[in-house]
XYZ file of C-alpha atoms in Angstrom:
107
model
C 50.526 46.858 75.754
C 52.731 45.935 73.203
C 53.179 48.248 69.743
C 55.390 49.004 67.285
C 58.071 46.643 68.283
C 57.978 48.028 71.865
C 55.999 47.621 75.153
C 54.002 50.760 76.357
C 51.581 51.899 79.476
C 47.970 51.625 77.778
C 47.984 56.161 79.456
C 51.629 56.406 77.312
C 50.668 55.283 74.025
C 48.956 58.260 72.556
C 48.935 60.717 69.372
C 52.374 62.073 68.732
C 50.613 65.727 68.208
C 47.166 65.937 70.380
C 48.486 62.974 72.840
C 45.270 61.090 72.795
C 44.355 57.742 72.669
C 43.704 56.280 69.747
C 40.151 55.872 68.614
C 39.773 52.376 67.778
C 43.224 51.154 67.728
C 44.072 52.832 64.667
C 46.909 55.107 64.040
C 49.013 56.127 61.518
C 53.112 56.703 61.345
C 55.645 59.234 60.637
C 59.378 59.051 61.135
C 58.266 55.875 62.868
C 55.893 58.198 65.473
C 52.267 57.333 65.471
C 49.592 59.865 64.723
C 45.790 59.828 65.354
C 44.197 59.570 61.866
C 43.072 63.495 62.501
C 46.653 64.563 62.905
C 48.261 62.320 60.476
C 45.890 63.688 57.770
C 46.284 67.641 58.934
C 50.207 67.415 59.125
C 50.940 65.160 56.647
C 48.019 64.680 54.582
C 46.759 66.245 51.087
C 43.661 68.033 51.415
C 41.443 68.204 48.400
C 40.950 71.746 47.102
C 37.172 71.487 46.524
C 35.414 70.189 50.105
C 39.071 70.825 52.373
C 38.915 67.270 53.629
C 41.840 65.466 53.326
C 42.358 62.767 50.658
C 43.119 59.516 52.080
C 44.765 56.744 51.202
C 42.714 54.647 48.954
C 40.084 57.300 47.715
C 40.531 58.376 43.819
C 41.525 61.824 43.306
C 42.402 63.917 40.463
C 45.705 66.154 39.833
C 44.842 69.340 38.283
C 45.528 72.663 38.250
C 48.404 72.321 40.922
C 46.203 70.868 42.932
C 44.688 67.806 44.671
C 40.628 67.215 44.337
C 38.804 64.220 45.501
C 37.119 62.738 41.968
C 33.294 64.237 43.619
C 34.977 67.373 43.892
C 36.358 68.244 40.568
C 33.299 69.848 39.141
C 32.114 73.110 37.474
C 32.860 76.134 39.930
C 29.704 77.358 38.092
C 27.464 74.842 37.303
C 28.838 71.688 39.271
C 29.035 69.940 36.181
C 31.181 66.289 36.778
C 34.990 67.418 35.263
C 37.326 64.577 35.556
C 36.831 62.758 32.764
C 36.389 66.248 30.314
C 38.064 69.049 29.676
C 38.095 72.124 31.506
C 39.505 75.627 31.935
C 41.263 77.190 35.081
C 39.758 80.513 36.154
C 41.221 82.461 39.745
C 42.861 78.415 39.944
C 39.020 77.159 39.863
C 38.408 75.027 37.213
C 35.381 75.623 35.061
C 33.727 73.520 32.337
C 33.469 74.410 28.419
C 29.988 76.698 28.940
C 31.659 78.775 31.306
C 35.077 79.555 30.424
C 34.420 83.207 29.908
C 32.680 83.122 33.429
C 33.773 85.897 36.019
C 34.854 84.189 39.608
C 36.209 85.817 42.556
C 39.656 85.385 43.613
């Protein structure tokens, strides 16, 4: 097969990190090394601090708090309440919304 500008056994061209095949043909790159989209997104990825997923390219996301969140995951740590288009407070580095800034959250 031929891929990134070089000719390959189908059994050789594999995951950098887990050295499997690609599912579907798709891969991403690093220092010009391909990745499996599961071990692109763990090593090089940013993983949103509500759900733990990783944020990929294309999804909206909001910077807060020194942190990465997808946009569905920046809500109330109380209440759930939607956050990224109010304000909000930072408790424990949670963020909380208006009715619960006084709240009590574990670290």
């Amino acid at each position: 097969m031929h891929a990134l500008n070089e000719t390959w056994h189908v059994t050789c061209f594999v995951c950098t990190d887990c050295k499997q095949a690609f599912r579907d043909g798709v891969f991403h790159l690093h220092n010009e090394k391909p990745y499996c989209v599961a071990d692109y997104n763990r090593l090089f990825g940013t993983i949103c601090k509500g759900c733990g997923f990783a944020i990929e390219a294309g999804d909206h996301y909001v910077e807060a708090i020194k942190q990465q969140w997808h946009e569905t995951c920046f809500t109330c740590a109380v209440c759930h309440v939607d956050l990224k288009n109010a304000g909000f407070f930072a408790i424990n580095e949670k963020p909380v919304c208006s009715n619960h800034k006084n709240a009590r959250l574990p670290a």
